[in-house]
mmCIF file of C-alpha atoms in Angstrom:
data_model
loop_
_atom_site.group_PDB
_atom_site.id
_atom_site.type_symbol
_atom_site.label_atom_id
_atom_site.label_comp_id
_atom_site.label_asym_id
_atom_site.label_seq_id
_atom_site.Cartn_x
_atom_site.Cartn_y
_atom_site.Cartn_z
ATOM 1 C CA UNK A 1393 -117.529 78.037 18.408
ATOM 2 C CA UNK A 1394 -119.113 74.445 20.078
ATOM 3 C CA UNK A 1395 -120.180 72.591 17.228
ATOM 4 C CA UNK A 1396 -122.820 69.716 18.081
ATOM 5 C CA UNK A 1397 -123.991 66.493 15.948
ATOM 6 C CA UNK A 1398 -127.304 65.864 17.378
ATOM 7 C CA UNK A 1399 -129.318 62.632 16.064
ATOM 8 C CA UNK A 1400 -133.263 62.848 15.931
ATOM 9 C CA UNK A 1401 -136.293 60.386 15.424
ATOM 10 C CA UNK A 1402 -139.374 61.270 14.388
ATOM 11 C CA UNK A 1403 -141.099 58.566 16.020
ATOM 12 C CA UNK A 1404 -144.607 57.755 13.544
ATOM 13 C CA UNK A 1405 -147.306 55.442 14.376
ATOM 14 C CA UNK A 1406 -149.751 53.327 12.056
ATOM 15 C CA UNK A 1407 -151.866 56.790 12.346
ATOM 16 C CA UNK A 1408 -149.683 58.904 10.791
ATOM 17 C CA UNK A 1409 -149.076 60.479 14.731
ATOM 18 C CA UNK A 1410 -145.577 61.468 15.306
ATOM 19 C CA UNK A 1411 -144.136 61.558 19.323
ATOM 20 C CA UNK A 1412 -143.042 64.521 20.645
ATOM 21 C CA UNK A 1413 -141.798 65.447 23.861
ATOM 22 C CA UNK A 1414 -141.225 69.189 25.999
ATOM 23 C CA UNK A 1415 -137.251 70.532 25.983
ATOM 24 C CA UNK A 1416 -136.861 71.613 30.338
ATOM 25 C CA UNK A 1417 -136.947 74.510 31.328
ATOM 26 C CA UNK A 1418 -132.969 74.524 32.128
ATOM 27 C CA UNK A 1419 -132.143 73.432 28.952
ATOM 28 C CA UNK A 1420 -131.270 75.435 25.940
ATOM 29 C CA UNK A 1421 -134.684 76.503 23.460
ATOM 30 C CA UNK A 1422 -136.618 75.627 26.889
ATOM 31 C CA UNK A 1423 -140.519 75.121 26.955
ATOM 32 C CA UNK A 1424 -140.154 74.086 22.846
ATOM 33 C CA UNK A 1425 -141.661 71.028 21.522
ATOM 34 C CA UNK A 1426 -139.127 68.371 19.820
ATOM 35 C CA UNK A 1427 -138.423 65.355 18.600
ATOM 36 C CA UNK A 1428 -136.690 63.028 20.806
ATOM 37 C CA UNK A 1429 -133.428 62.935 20.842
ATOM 38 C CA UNK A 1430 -129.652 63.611 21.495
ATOM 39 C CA UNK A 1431 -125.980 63.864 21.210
ATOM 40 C CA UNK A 1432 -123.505 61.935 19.517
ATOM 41 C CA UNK A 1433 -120.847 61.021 21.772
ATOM 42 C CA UNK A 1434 -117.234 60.237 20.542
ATOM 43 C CA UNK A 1435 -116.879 57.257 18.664
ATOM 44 C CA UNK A 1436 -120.801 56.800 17.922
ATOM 45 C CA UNK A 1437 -122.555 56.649 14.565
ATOM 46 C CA UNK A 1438 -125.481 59.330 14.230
ATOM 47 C CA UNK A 1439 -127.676 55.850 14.282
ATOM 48 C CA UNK A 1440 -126.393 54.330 17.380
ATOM 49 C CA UNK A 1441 -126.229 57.592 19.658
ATOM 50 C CA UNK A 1442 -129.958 57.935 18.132
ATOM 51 C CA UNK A 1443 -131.112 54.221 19.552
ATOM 52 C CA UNK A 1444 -129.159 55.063 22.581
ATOM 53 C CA UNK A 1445 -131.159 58.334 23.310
ATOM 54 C CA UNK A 1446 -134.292 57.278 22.260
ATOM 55 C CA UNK A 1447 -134.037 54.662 25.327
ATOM 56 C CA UNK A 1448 -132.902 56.984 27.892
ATOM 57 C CA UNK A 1449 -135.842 59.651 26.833
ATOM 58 C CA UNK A 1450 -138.632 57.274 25.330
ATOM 59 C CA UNK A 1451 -137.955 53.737 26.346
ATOM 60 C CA UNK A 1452 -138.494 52.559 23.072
ATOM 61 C CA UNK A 1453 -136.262 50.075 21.492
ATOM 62 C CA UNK A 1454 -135.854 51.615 17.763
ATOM 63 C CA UNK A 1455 -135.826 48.437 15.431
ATOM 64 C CA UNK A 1456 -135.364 50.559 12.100
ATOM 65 C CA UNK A 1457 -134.651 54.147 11.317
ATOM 66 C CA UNK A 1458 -134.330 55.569 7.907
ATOM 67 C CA UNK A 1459 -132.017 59.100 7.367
ATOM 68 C CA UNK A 1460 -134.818 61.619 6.329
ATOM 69 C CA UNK A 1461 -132.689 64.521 6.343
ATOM 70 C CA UNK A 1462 -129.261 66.667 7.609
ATOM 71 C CA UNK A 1463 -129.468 69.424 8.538
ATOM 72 C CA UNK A 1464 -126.853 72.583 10.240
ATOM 73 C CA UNK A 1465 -127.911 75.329 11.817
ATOM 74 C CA UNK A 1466 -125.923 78.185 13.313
ATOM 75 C CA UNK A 1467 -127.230 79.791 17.006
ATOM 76 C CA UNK A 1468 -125.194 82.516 18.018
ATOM 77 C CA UNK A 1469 -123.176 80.427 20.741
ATOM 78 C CA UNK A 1470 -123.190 77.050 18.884
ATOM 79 C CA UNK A 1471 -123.571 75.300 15.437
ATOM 80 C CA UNK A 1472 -125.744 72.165 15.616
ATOM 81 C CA UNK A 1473 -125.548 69.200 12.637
ATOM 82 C CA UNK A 1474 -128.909 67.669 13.460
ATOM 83 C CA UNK A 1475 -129.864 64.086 11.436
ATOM 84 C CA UNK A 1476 -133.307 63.352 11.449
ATOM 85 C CA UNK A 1477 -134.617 59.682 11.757
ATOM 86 C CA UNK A 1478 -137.932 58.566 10.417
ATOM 87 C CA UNK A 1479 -138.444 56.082 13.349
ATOM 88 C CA UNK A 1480 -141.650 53.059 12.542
ATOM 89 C CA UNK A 1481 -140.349 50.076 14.049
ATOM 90 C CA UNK A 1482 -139.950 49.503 17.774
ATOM 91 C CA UNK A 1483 -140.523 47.577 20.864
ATOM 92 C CA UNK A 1484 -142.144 49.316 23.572
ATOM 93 C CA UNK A 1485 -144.052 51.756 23.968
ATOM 94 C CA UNK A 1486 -142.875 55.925 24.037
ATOM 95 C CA UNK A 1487 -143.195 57.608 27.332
ATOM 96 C CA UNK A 1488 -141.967 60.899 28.881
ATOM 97 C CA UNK A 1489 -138.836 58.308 30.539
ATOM 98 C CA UNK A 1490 -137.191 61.835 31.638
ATOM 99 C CA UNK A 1491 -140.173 63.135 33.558
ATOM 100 C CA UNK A 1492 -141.156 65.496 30.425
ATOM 101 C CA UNK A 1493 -144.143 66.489 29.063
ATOM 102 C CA UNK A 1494 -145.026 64.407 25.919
ATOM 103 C CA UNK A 1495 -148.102 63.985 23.583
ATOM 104 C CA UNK A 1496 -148.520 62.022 20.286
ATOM 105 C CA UNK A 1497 -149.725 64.988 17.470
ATOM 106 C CA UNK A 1498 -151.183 63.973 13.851
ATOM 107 C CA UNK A 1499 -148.195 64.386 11.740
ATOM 108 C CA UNK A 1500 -150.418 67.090 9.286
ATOM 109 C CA UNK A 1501 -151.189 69.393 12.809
ATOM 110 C CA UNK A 1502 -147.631 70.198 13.721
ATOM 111 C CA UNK A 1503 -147.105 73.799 14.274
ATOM 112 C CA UNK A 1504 -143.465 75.200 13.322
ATOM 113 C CA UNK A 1505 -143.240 77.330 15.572
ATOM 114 C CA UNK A 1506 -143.477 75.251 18.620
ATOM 115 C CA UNK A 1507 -140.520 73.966 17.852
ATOM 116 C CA UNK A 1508 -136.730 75.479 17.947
ATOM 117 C CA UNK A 1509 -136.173 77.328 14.357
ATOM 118 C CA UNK A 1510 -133.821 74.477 12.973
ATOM 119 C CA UNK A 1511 -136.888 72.013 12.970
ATOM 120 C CA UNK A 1512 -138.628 74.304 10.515
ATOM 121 C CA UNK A 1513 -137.969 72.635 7.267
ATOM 122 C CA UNK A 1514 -138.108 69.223 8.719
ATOM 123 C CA UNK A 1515 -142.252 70.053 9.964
ATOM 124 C CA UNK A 1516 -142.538 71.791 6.263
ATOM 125 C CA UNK A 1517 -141.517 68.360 5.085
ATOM 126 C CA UNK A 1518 -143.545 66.484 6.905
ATOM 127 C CA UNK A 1519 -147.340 68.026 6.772
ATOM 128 C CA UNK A 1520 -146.176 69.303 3.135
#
């Protein structure tokens, strides 16, 4: 079975409003909200690949990022290690770089299930 190490930020403003952007529609858990993001390639820390993607989806230059969490979850086809970010401090300013749909929610209004199943304990966490 593929197994995947996927690294996440959770990108927070001053006003407690976290960034979140649309999966494609030809992409696996399509049409879900998520938190930017991506995979680790060979050879890259969970930190690095996460700066890395978070330039290619948000532009944002990622100045800090603290490990919230680790998390595994099993699909039937794959088994994904995802390591969430807590993401404050960056240059720029987020944007849909991909094309995709994106919006800036207030971190106590996210809504589990707009997400894929494996962010579920991670929005508990957060509007907890």
């Amino acid at each position: 079975m593929k197994h995947l190490h996927i690294a996440v930020g959770i990108i927070r403003n001053s006003q407690q409003e976290i960034f979140i952007t649309q999966r494609a529609a030809d992409s696996h858990m399509a049409g879900f909200w998520e938190f930017p993001g991506g995979k680790v390639e060979q050879g890259e820390t969970a930190e690095i690949a996460l700066k890395r993607e978070l330039l290619e989806e948000t532009g944002i230059t990622v100045k800090e990022a603290v490990l919230l969490k680790v998390l595994e979850h099993t699909f039937t086809d794959r088994i994904v290690t995802l390591s969430f970010y807590m993401v404050e401090t960056w240059d720029g300013e987020p944007f849909g770089r991909e094309g995709q749909p994106m919006r800036w929610v207030n971190q106590s209004n996210l809504v589990a299930e707009e997400f894929p199943p494996a962010n579920k304990s991670i929005i508990e966490l957060l509007t907890a």
